[in-house]
Coordinates of N, CA and C in Angstrom, one line a residue:
M1 N -36.4 37.0 -54.6 CA -35.0 37.0 -54.4 C -34.6 36.5 -53.2
S2 N -33.8 35.4 -53.1 CA -33.4 34.8 -51.9 C -32.3 35.6 -51.2
S3 N -32.2 35.4 -49.9 CA -31.3 36.1 -49.0 C -30.6 34.9 -48.0
D4 N -29.4 35.2 -47.8 CA -28.7 34.3 -46.7 C -28.8 34.8 -45.5
R5 N -29.6 35.9 -45.2 CA -29.7 36.5 -43.9 C -30.7 35.7 -43.1
P6 N -30.5 35.4 -41.8 CA -31.5 34.6 -41.0 C -32.7 35.6 -40.9
G7 N -33.9 34.9 -40.7 CA -35.2 35.6 -40.6 C -35.3 36.1 -39.1
P8 N -36.4 36.8 -38.9 CA -36.6 37.5 -37.4 C -36.7 36.3 -36.5
R9 N -37.3 35.3 -36.8 CA -37.4 34.3 -35.7 C -36.1 33.7 -35.4
A10 N -35.2 33.3 -36.3 CA -33.8 32.8 -36.1 C -33.0 33.9 -35.3
V11 N -33.2 35.1 -35.7 CA -32.5 36.0 -34.9 C -32.9 36.2 -33.4
A12 N -34.1 36.2 -33.3 CA -34.7 36.1 -31.8 C -34.3 35.0 -31.0
R13 N -34.3 33.9 -31.7 CA -33.8 32.6 -31.0 C -32.4 32.6 -30.6
A14 N -31.5 33.1 -31.6 CA -30.1 33.3 -31.2 C -29.9 34.3 -30.1
Q15 N -30.7 35.3 -30.1 CA -30.4 36.4 -29.0 C -30.9 35.7 -27.6
T16 N -32.0 34.8 -27.6 CA -32.4 34.3 -26.5 C -31.3 33.4 -25.9
I17 N -30.8 32.5 -26.9 CA -29.7 31.7 -26.4 C -28.6 32.4 -25.9
A18 N -28.2 33.4 -26.5 CA -27.1 34.2 -26.0 C -27.2 34.8 -24.7
D19 N -28.6 35.3 -24.4 CA -29.1 35.7 -23.0 C -29.0 34.7 -22.0
I20 N -29.4 33.4 -22.3 CA -29.4 32.3 -21.5 C -27.9 32.1 -21.0
K21 N -27.0 32.0 -22.0 CA -25.7 31.7 -21.6 C -25.1 32.8 -20.9
R22 N -25.4 34.1 -21.3 CA -25.0 35.3 -20.5 C -25.3 35.1 -18.9
I23 N -26.6 34.8 -18.8 CA -27.0 34.7 -17.4 C -26.4 33.5 -16.7
G24 N -26.2 32.4 -17.4 CA -25.5 31.2 -16.9 C -24.2 31.5 -16.4
R25 N -23.4 32.2 -17.3 CA -22.1 32.7 -16.7 C -22.1 33.7 -15.6
E26 N -23.1 34.5 -15.4 CA -23.3 35.3 -14.2 C -23.5 34.3 -13.1
H27 N -24.4 33.4 -13.2 CA -24.6 32.4 -12.1 C -23.4 31.5 -11.7
L28 N -22.4 31.3 -12.6 CA -21.2 30.6 -12.5 C -20.4 31.5 -11.4
A29 N -20.3 32.8 -11.8 CA -19.6 33.7 -10.8 C -20.1 33.9 -9.4
T30 N -21.4 33.8 -9.4 CA -22.1 34.2 -8.1 C -22.5 32.9 -7.2
Q31 N -22.8 31.7 -7.9 CA -23.2 30.5 -7.2 C -22.4 29.3 -7.4
G32 N -21.6 29.3 -8.5 CA -20.8 28.1 -8.8 C -21.4 27.3 -9.8
A33 N -20.7 26.4 -10.6 CA -21.3 25.6 -11.6 C -22.2 24.5 -10.9
A34 N -21.9 24.0 -9.9 CA -22.7 22.8 -9.2 C -24.0 23.4 -9.0
A35 N -24.3 24.7 -8.7 CA -25.6 25.1 -8.3 C -26.3 25.8 -9.6
L36 N -25.7 25.6 -10.7 CA -26.4 26.1 -11.9 C -27.7 25.5 -12.1
S37 N -28.8 26.3 -12.3 CA -30.2 25.8 -12.5 C -30.9 26.6 -13.6
L38 N -31.4 25.9 -14.5 CA -32.3 26.3 -15.6 C -33.5 27.2 -15.0
R39 N -34.0 26.7 -13.9 CA -35.0 27.4 -13.3 C -34.6 28.9 -12.9
A40 N -33.5 28.9 -12.3 CA -32.9 30.1 -11.8 C -32.7 31.1 -12.9
V41 N -32.0 30.5 -14.1 CA -31.8 31.3 -15.2 C -33.1 31.8 -15.8
A42 N -34.1 31.0 -15.8 CA -35.4 31.5 -16.4 C -35.9 32.6 -15.6
R43 N -35.9 32.6 -14.3 CA -36.2 33.6 -13.3 C -35.6 35.0 -13.7
D44 N -34.2 34.9 -13.9 CA -33.4 36.1 -14.3 C -33.8 36.5 -15.6
L45 N -34.1 35.6 -16.4 CA -34.5 36.0 -17.9 C -35.8 36.6 -17.9
G46 N -36.6 36.5 -16.9 CA -38.0 37.0 -16.9 C -39.0 36.0 -17.6
V47 N -38.8 34.7 -17.6 CA -39.8 33.8 -18.4 C -40.0 32.7 -17.3
V48 N -41.1 31.9 -17.8 CA -41.3 30.8 -17.0 C -40.3 29.6 -17.3
S49 N -40.0 28.7 -16.4 CA -38.9 27.9 -16.6 C -39.2 26.9 -17.8
S50 N -40.5 26.7 -18.1 CA -40.7 25.6 -19.3 C -40.2 26.5 -20.6
A51 N -40.4 27.9 -20.7 CA -39.9 28.5 -21.8 C -38.5 28.3 -22.1
V52 N -37.6 28.2 -21.0 CA -36.1 27.9 -21.4 C -35.9 26.7 -22.1
Y53 N -36.6 25.6 -21.7 CA -36.4 24.3 -22.3 C -36.7 24.4 -23.7
R54 N -37.2 25.3 -24.2 CA -37.4 25.4 -25.8 C -36.1 25.7 -26.5
Y55 N -35.2 26.2 -25.5 CA -33.8 26.5 -26.2 C -32.7 25.8 -25.6
V56 N -32.9 25.4 -24.5 CA -31.8 24.5 -23.8 C -32.5 23.5 -23.1
R57 N -32.2 22.2 -23.4 CA -32.8 21.0 -22.9 C -32.6 20.6 -21.6
S58 N -31.4 21.0 -21.0 CA -31.1 20.6 -19.7 C -30.0 21.4 -19.1
R59 N -29.8 21.4 -17.8 CA -28.7 21.9 -17.2 C -27.3 21.5 -17.8
D60 N -27.2 20.2 -18.1 CA -26.0 19.7 -18.7 C -25.8 20.4 -20.2
E61 N -26.7 20.5 -20.8 CA -26.5 21.2 -22.2 C -26.1 22.6 -22.1
L62 N -26.6 23.3 -21.1 CA -26.2 24.7 -20.9 C -24.8 24.7 -20.3
L63 N -24.3 23.8 -19.5 CA -23.0 23.6 -19.1 C -22.1 23.4 -20.3
T64 N -22.5 22.5 -21.1 CA -21.7 22.2 -22.3 C -21.5 23.4 -23.2
M65 N -22.6 24.2 -23.4 CA -22.5 25.5 -24.2 C -21.5 26.3 -23.5
L66 N -21.5 26.4 -22.2 CA -20.6 27.3 -21.5 C -19.0 26.8 -21.6
V67 N -18.9 25.4 -21.5 CA -17.7 24.8 -21.7 C -17.0 25.2 -23.0
V68 N -17.8 25.0 -24.1 CA -17.4 25.1 -25.6 C -17.1 26.7 -25.7
D69 N -18.0 27.6 -25.2 CA -17.6 29.1 -25.3 C -16.4 29.4 -24.5
G70 N -16.3 28.8 -23.4 CA -15.0 29.0 -22.6 C -13.8 28.7 -23.3
Y71 N -13.8 27.4 -23.8 CA -12.5 27.0 -24.4 C -12.3 27.9 -25.7
N72 N -13.4 28.3 -26.3 CA -13.2 29.2 -27.6 C -12.8 30.6 -27.1
A73 N -13.2 31.1 -26.0 CA -12.9 32.4 -25.6 C -11.4 32.3 -25.3
L74 N -11.0 31.3 -24.5 CA -9.6 31.4 -24.1 C -8.7 31.2 -25.4
G75 N -9.0 30.3 -26.3 CA -8.3 30.2 -27.6 C -8.3 31.4 -28.4
D76 N -9.5 32.2 -28.3 CA -9.4 33.4 -29.1 C -8.4 34.5 -28.3
A77 N -8.4 34.4 -27.0 CA -7.5 35.4 -26.4 C -6.0 35.0 -26.7
V78 N -5.7 33.8 -26.6 CA -4.4 33.4 -27.1 C -3.9 33.9 -28.5
D79 N -5.0 33.5 -29.5 CA -4.7 33.9 -30.8 C -4.5 35.3 -30.9
A80 N -5.3 36.1 -30.3 CA -5.3 37.7 -30.3 C -3.9 38.0 -29.8
A81 N -3.4 37.5 -28.8 CA -2.1 37.8 -28.1 C -0.8 37.7 -29.1
L82 N -1.1 36.6 -29.8 CA 0.0 36.2 -30.7 C 0.1 36.8 -32.1
I83 N -0.9 37.7 -32.4 CA -1.0 38.3 -33.7 C 0.3 39.0 -33.9
D84 N 0.6 39.9 -33.0 CA 1.7 40.9 -33.0 C 3.0 40.5 -32.5
A85 N 2.9 39.2 -31.9 CA 4.1 38.5 -31.2 C 5.3 38.3 -32.3
P86 N 6.5 38.5 -32.0 CA 7.7 38.3 -32.8 C 7.7 36.8 -33.3
D87 N 8.3 36.5 -34.5 CA 8.5 35.2 -35.0 C 9.6 34.4 -34.2
D88 N 9.6 34.3 -32.8 CA 10.5 33.7 -32.0 C 9.8 32.7 -31.1
P89 N 10.0 31.4 -31.2 CA 9.2 30.4 -30.5 C 9.3 30.7 -29.1
A90 N 10.5 31.0 -28.5 CA 10.5 31.2 -27.0 C 9.5 32.5 -26.6
T91 N 9.6 33.5 -27.3 CA 8.8 34.7 -27.1 C 7.4 34.2 -27.3
R92 N 6.9 33.6 -28.2 CA 5.7 33.1 -28.5 C 5.2 32.2 -27.3
F93 N 5.9 31.4 -26.8 CA 5.6 30.6 -25.7 C 5.2 31.4 -24.6
R94 N 6.1 32.4 -24.3 CA 5.8 33.2 -23.2 C 4.5 34.1 -23.3
V95 N 4.4 34.5 -24.6 CA 3.2 35.2 -24.8 C 1.9 34.5 -24.7
T96 N 1.9 33.2 -25.1 CA 0.8 32.3 -25.0 C 0.5 32.0 -23.5
A97 N 1.6 31.7 -22.7 CA 1.4 31.5 -21.3 C 0.9 32.7 -20.6
R98 N 1.3 33.9 -20.9 CA 0.7 35.1 -20.3 C -0.7 35.3 -20.6
A99 N -1.1 35.1 -21.8 CA -2.4 35.2 -22.3 C -3.3 34.3 -21.6
V100 N -3.0 33.1 -21.4 CA -3.8 32.1 -20.7 C -4.0 32.6 -19.2
R101 N -3.0 33.1 -18.6 CA -3.0 33.5 -17.2 C -3.9 34.9 -17.0
D102 N -3.7 35.7 -18.1 CA -4.5 37.0 -18.2 C -6.1 36.6 -18.3
W103 N -6.3 35.8 -19.2 CA -7.8 35.4 -19.4 C -8.3 34.7 -18.2
A104 N -7.6 33.8 -17.6 CA -8.1 33.2 -16.4 C -8.3 34.1 -15.1
L105 N -7.5 35.1 -15.1 CA -7.6 36.0 -13.9 C -8.8 36.9 -14.2
A106 N -9.0 37.2 -15.6 CA -10.2 38.1 -15.8 C -11.5 37.3 -15.8
E107 N -11.5 36.1 -15.9 CA -12.8 35.1 -15.9 C -12.4 34.0 -15.1
P108 N -12.3 34.2 -13.7 CA -12.1 33.0 -12.9 C -13.1 32.0 -12.8
A109 N -14.4 32.5 -12.7 CA -15.6 31.4 -12.7 C -15.5 30.6 -13.9
W110 N -15.4 31.3 -15.0 CA -15.4 30.6 -16.4 C -14.2 29.6 -16.5
Y111 N -12.9 30.0 -16.1 CA -11.9 29.3 -16.1 C -12.0 28.2 -15.1
G112 N -12.7 28.3 -14.0 CA -13.0 27.4 -13.1 C -13.7 26.2 -13.6
L113 N -14.7 26.6 -14.4 CA -15.6 25.5 -15.1 C -14.9 24.6 -15.9
L114 N -13.7 25.2 -16.7 CA -12.9 24.4 -17.6 C -11.9 23.6 -16.9
F115 N -11.2 24.1 -15.8 CA -10.0 23.5 -15.3 C -10.1 23.3 -13.8
G116 N -11.3 23.7 -13.2 CA -11.3 23.5 -11.7 C -12.0 22.3 -11.3
T117 N -12.7 22.2 -10.2 CA -13.3 21.1 -9.6 C -14.5 20.5 -10.5
P118 N -14.4 19.3 -10.8 CA -15.5 18.8 -11.8 C -16.9 19.0 -11.1
V119 N -17.8 19.3 -12.0 CA -19.2 19.6 -11.5 C -19.9 18.1 -11.3
P120 N -20.3 17.9 -10.0 CA -20.9 16.6 -9.8 C -22.2 16.2 -10.9
G121 N -22.1 14.9 -11.3 CA -23.1 14.5 -12.1 C -22.9 14.9 -13.6
Y122 N -21.8 15.8 -14.0 CA -21.7 16.3 -15.4 C -20.6 15.8 -16.0
A123 N -20.6 15.2 -17.1 CA -19.5 14.9 -18.0 C -19.5 15.5 -19.3
A124 N -18.4 16.3 -19.6 CA -18.6 17.0 -20.9 C -18.4 16.2 -22.1
P125 N -19.4 16.3 -23.0 CA -19.2 15.3 -24.2 C -18.1 15.6 -25.1
A126 N -17.4 14.6 -25.3 CA -16.1 14.8 -26.0 C -16.4 15.4 -27.5
A127 N -17.5 14.8 -28.1 CA -17.8 15.3 -29.5 C -18.0 16.8 -29.6
D128 N -18.5 17.5 -28.5 CA -18.7 18.9 -28.5 C -17.5 19.6 -28.0
T129 N -16.7 19.1 -27.1 CA -15.7 19.9 -26.4 C -14.3 19.6 -26.8
E130 N -14.0 18.4 -27.3 CA -12.6 18.1 -27.6 C -12.0 19.1 -28.5
A131 N -12.6 19.5 -29.7 CA -12.0 20.3 -30.6 C -11.6 21.7 -30.0
P132 N -12.6 22.5 -29.4 CA -12.3 23.8 -28.8 C -11.3 23.5 -27.7
G133 N -11.4 22.4 -26.9 CA -10.6 22.1 -25.7 C -9.1 22.0 -26.0
V134 N -8.8 21.6 -27.2 CA -7.3 21.4 -27.5 C -6.7 22.6 -28.2
R135 N -7.4 23.7 -28.3 CA -6.9 24.8 -29.0 C -5.7 25.4 -28.5
V136 N -5.5 25.6 -27.2 CA -4.4 26.1 -26.5 C -3.2 25.2 -26.6
I137 N -3.6 23.9 -26.3 CA -2.4 22.9 -26.3 C -1.9 22.7 -27.7
A138 N -2.7 22.9 -28.7 CA -2.3 22.7 -30.0 C -1.4 24.0 -30.4
T139 N -1.8 25.1 -30.0 CA -0.9 26.3 -30.2 C 0.5 26.1 -29.6
L140 N 0.4 25.6 -28.2 CA 1.7 25.4 -27.5 C 2.6 24.3 -28.3
L141 N 2.0 23.2 -28.8 CA 2.7 22.1 -29.4 C 3.2 22.7 -30.8
G142 N 2.4 23.6 -31.5 CA 2.9 24.1 -32.6 C 4.1 25.0 -32.5
I143 N 4.1 25.8 -31.4 CA 5.3 26.6 -30.9 C 6.6 25.8 -30.6
I144 N 6.4 24.7 -30.0 CA 7.5 23.8 -29.7 C 7.9 23.1 -30.9
D145 N 7.0 22.6 -31.7 CA 7.4 22.0 -32.9 C 8.3 22.9 -33.9
S146 N 7.9 24.1 -33.9 CA 8.5 25.1 -34.8 C 9.9 25.3 -34.3
A147 N 10.1 25.4 -32.9 CA 11.4 25.6 -32.5 C 12.3 24.3 -32.7
Y148 N 11.7 23.2 -32.6 CA 12.5 21.9 -32.9 C 13.0 21.9 -34.3
R149 N 12.0 22.2 -35.3 CA 12.3 22.1 -36.8 C 13.4 23.1 -37.1
R150 N 13.4 24.2 -36.3 CA 14.5 25.3 -36.6 C 15.8 25.2 -35.8
G151 N 15.8 24.1 -35.1 CA 17.2 23.8 -34.4 C 17.3 24.5 -33.2
L152 N 16.2 25.1 -32.6 CA 16.3 26.1 -31.4 C 16.1 25.4 -30.0
L153 N 16.1 24.0 -30.1 CA 16.0 23.3 -28.9 C 17.3 22.5 -28.6
D154 N 17.7 22.4 -27.5 CA 18.9 21.7 -27.0 C 18.8 20.2 -27.3
S155 N 19.7 19.7 -28.2 CA 19.5 18.3 -28.6 C 20.1 17.4 -27.6
G156 N 20.7 17.9 -26.5 CA 21.2 17.1 -25.5 C 20.4 16.3 -24.4
V157 N 19.1 16.6 -24.5 CA 18.1 16.1 -23.6 C 18.0 14.7 -24.0
T158 N 18.0 13.8 -22.9 CA 17.9 12.3 -23.1 C 16.5 11.9 -23.6
D159 N 16.3 10.7 -24.2 CA 15.0 10.2 -24.4 C 14.5 9.6 -23.2
P160 N 13.2 9.6 -23.0 CA 12.7 9.1 -21.7 C 12.4 7.5 -21.8
A161 N 12.4 6.9 -20.7 CA 12.2 5.5 -20.6 C 10.6 5.4 -20.7
I162 N 10.0 5.0 -21.8 CA 8.6 4.8 -21.8 C 8.1 3.6 -22.3
S163 N 6.9 3.1 -21.9 CA 6.5 1.9 -22.4 C 5.9 2.0 -23.8
P164 N 5.8 0.7 -24.5 CA 5.3 0.8 -25.7 C 4.0 1.4 -25.9
R165 N 3.1 1.3 -24.9 CA 1.7 1.9 -24.9 C 1.8 3.4 -25.0
T166 N 2.8 4.0 -24.1 CA 2.9 5.5 -24.1 C 3.5 6.0 -25.3
A167 N 4.6 5.1 -25.8 CA 5.1 5.5 -27.2 C 4.1 5.5 -28.2
A168 N 3.1 4.6 -28.2 CA 2.0 4.6 -29.2 C 1.1 5.9 -29.0
D169 N 0.8 6.3 -27.8 CA 0.2 7.5 -27.5 C 0.8 8.7 -28.1
F170 N 2.2 8.8 -27.9 CA 3.0 9.9 -28.4 C 2.9 10.0 -29.9
A171 N 3.0 8.7 -30.4 CA 2.9 8.7 -32.0 C 1.5 9.2 -32.5
T172 N 0.5 9.0 -31.7 CA -0.9 9.5 -32.0 C -0.9 10.9 -32.0
I173 N -0.3 11.4 -30.9 CA -0.2 13.0 -30.7 C 0.5 13.6 -31.8
R174 N 1.6 12.9 -32.2 CA 2.5 13.5 -33.4 C 1.5 13.4 -34.7
E175 N 0.8 12.4 -34.9 CA 0.0 12.3 -36.2 C -1.1 13.3 -36.1
Q176 N -1.7 13.4 -34.9 CA -3.0 14.3 -34.8 C -2.7 15.8 -35.0
F177 N -1.4 16.2 -34.6 CA -1.2 17.6 -34.7 C -0.1 17.9 -35.7
G178 N 0.3 16.9 -36.5 CA 1.3 17.1 -37.6 C 2.7 17.5 -37.0
L179 N 3.1 16.8 -36.0 CA 4.4 17.3 -35.3 C 5.7 16.5 -35.9
A180 N 6.8 17.1 -35.7 CA 8.0 16.4 -36.0 C 8.8 16.1 -34.8
I181 N 8.3 16.6 -33.6 CA 9.1 16.5 -32.3 C 9.1 15.0 -31.9
P182 N 10.4 14.6 -31.4 CA 10.6 13.3 -30.9 C 9.9 12.9 -29.7
D183 N 10.0 11.8 -29.0 CA 9.4 11.4 -27.8 C 9.8 12.2 -26.7
R184 N 11.2 12.7 -26.6 CA 11.8 13.3 -25.5 C 11.1 14.7 -25.5
V185 N 10.8 15.4 -26.5 CA 10.2 16.7 -26.5 C 8.9 16.6 -26.2
I186 N 8.1 15.6 -26.7 CA 6.6 15.4 -26.3 C 6.6 15.3 -24.7
A187 N 7.4 14.4 -24.2 CA 7.4 14.2 -22.7 C 7.7 15.7 -22.1
S188 N 8.6 16.5 -22.4 CA 8.7 17.7 -21.9 C 7.6 18.6 -22.1
A189 N 6.9 18.6 -23.3 CA 5.7 19.4 -23.5 C 4.6 19.0 -22.7
L190 N 4.5 17.7 -22.3 CA 3.4 17.2 -21.5 C 3.7 17.9 -20.1
T191 N 4.9 17.8 -19.6 CA 5.2 18.5 -18.4 C 4.9 19.9 -18.4
A192 N 5.3 20.6 -19.4 CA 5.1 22.0 -19.5 C 3.6 22.4 -19.5
W193 N 2.7 21.7 -20.3 CA 1.3 21.8 -20.4 C 0.7 21.8 -19.0
T194 N 1.0 20.6 -18.4 CA 0.4 20.5 -17.0 C 0.9 21.4 -16.0
T195 N 2.3 21.7 -16.0 CA 2.8 22.8 -15.1 C 2.1 24.2 -15.3
L196 N 2.1 24.6 -16.7 CA 1.6 25.8 -16.9 C 0.2 26.1 -16.3
F197 N -0.7 25.1 -16.6 CA -2.0 25.3 -16.1 C -2.1 25.0 -14.5
G198 N -1.2 24.4 -14.0 CA -1.0 24.3 -12.4 C -0.7 25.7 -12.0
A199 N 0.2 26.3 -12.7 CA 0.8 27.7 -12.2 C -0.5 28.8 -12.2
V200 N -1.3 28.5 -13.3 CA -2.4 29.4 -13.5 C -3.4 29.1 -12.4
N201 N -3.6 27.7 -12.1 CA -4.6 27.5 -11.0 C -4.1 28.0 -9.7
F202 N -2.9 28.0 -9.4 CA -2.4 28.5 -8.2 C -2.6 30.1 -8.0
D203 N -2.7 30.6 -9.2 CA -3.1 32.2 -9.1 C -4.6 32.4 -9.1
V204 N -5.3 31.7 -9.9 CA -6.7 32.0 -10.1 C -7.4 31.5 -8.5
F205 N -6.9 30.4 -8.0 CA -7.6 29.9 -7.0 C -6.9 30.2 -5.5
D206 N -5.9 31.0 -5.7 CA -5.1 31.7 -4.6 C -4.6 30.5 -3.7
M207 N -3.8 29.8 -4.4 CA -3.3 28.6 -3.6 C -1.9 28.8 -3.1
Y208 N -1.3 29.9 -3.5 CA 0.0 30.1 -2.9 C 0.0 30.7 -1.5
G209 N -1.3 31.2 -1.0 CA -1.4 31.9 0.3 C -1.3 33.4 0.0
R210 N -2.2 34.1 0.5 CA -2.4 35.5 0.3 C -1.1 36.5 0.3
D211 N -0.3 36.1 1.2 CA 0.9 36.9 1.5 C 2.2 36.4 1.1
T212 N 2.2 35.1 0.4 CA 3.4 34.5 0.1 C 4.4 35.2 -0.9
F213 N 3.7 35.8 -1.9 CA 4.6 36.4 -2.9 C 3.9 37.8 -3.2
A214 N 4.9 38.9 -3.3 CA 4.4 40.2 -3.5 C 4.0 40.5 -5.0
D215 N 4.8 39.7 -5.8 CA 4.5 40.0 -7.3 C 4.2 38.6 -8.0
R216 N 3.0 38.4 -8.1 CA 2.5 37.1 -8.6 C 3.0 37.0 -10.1
A217 N 3.0 38.0 -10.8 CA 3.2 37.9 -12.1 C 4.7 37.6 -12.5
E218 N 5.5 38.1 -11.6 CA 7.0 37.7 -11.6 C 7.3 36.1 -11.3
I219 N 6.5 35.7 -10.2 CA 6.5 34.4 -10.1 C 6.1 33.5 -11.2
F220 N 5.0 33.9 -11.9 CA 4.6 33.2 -13.0 C 5.6 33.2 -14.1
D221 N 6.3 34.4 -14.4 CA 7.2 34.4 -15.3 C 8.4 33.5 -15.1
L222 N 8.8 33.4 -13.7 CA 9.9 32.4 -13.4 C 9.5 31.1 -13.7
N223 N 8.2 30.7 -13.5 CA 7.7 29.4 -13.8 C 7.8 29.1 -15.4
V224 N 7.5 30.1 -16.1 CA 7.5 29.8 -17.5 C 9.0 29.9 -18.0
D225 N 9.8 30.6 -17.4 CA 11.3 30.5 -17.9 C 11.8 29.1 -17.6
R226 N 11.4 28.4 -16.3 CA 11.9 27.2 -16.1 C 11.3 26.1 -17.1
L227 N 10.1 26.4 -17.6 CA 9.4 25.5 -18.6 C 10.2 25.6 -19.9
L228 N 10.6 26.7 -20.3 CA 11.5 26.9 -21.5 C 12.7 26.2 -21.4
H229 N 13.4 26.2 -20.2 CA 14.6 25.3 -20.0 C 14.3 24.0 -20.0
L230 N 13.2 23.6 -19.5 CA 12.9 22.0 -19.5 C 12.6 21.7 -20.8
L231 N 12.0 22.4 -21.7 CA 11.9 22.1 -23.1 C 13.1 22.1 -24.0
G232 N 14.1 22.7 -23.5 CA 15.4 22.8 -24.1 C 15.6 24.0 -25.0
F233 N 14.7 24.9 -24.7 CA 15.0 26.3 -25.4 C 16.3 26.9 -24.9
V234 N 17.1 27.3 -25.8 CA 18.3 28.2 -25.3 C 18.1 29.5 -25.5
V235 N 17.9 30.1 -24.2 CA 17.4 31.4 -24.3 C 18.3 32.2 -23.3
P236 N 18.7 33.4 -23.6 CA 19.6 34.2 -22.6 C 18.8 34.7 -21.3
Q237 N 19.4 34.8 -20.3 CA 18.7 35.1 -19.0 C 18.8 36.6 -18.9
P238 N 17.7 37.4 -18.9 CA 17.8 38.8 -18.7 C 18.3 39.3 -17.2
D239 N 18.9 40.3 -17.3 CA 19.3 40.8 -15.9 C 18.1 41.3 -15.2
H240 N 16.9 41.5 -15.7 CA 15.7 41.9 -15.0 C 14.6 41.2 -15.7
V241 N 13.4 41.3 -15.0 CA 12.2 40.6 -15.5 C 11.7 41.6 -16.6
D242 N 11.5 41.0 -17.8 CA 11.0 41.7 -19.0 C 9.6 41.4 -19.3
R243 N 8.6 42.3 -19.0 CA 7.4 42.1 -19.3 C 6.8 42.9 -20.4
S244 N 7.7 43.4 -21.3 CA 7.3 44.3 -22.3 C 6.5 43.6 -23.4
V245 N 6.6 42.2 -23.5 CA 5.7 41.5 -24.5 C 4.8 40.8 -23.6
R246 N 3.5 41.4 -23.5 CA 2.4 40.8 -22.7 C 1.1 40.9 -23.4

């Protein structure tokens, strides 16, 4: 009688790889990505270094595993936050932005591997990292596209002056993600994407200065509100900061 369950050897292999990645993440937090070493991972795993190479061929392969897992962990955090969010694009944009920030603050070293200083000598292979790497931007684009299709964006925003090459790039993005948004909205979405992650970077890497702002969460929410206006969302301004949807 056949079974789809993995055998003991496959289970043991999967557990060892999970342990290697877990230790690799611990080393990210304590030593940084540039210092990641399979020899050090093997030492903490309690095996000789040659044994680790049966599971992970190189430091770069381990970094790629951690990058893929990081993008997926961030994407999963965003997806989980959106499950109970109202069917309102502006609210869903805010929820997505806050989920990115919350995950980044909870996993600063992991976030740093994805969006911080590049690791010298390492280039993430697009074939492995592109699909998980675009999960969050795909979610944001989907929210913006939904608002556009429902007539919730201000149509008075002017079209940008862009070259034919950039127009072609925008057309590719529209096709890749199945979007209806015009060039002017894609241009604003591009600014929103880079500004959002810039704001998260300022928090994670303490780039504001330790004593500049007493309430970093409120500063982040102000940034998000400005991005909504940039995108053309017509949303009322609350009399106070509303953090009830987080």
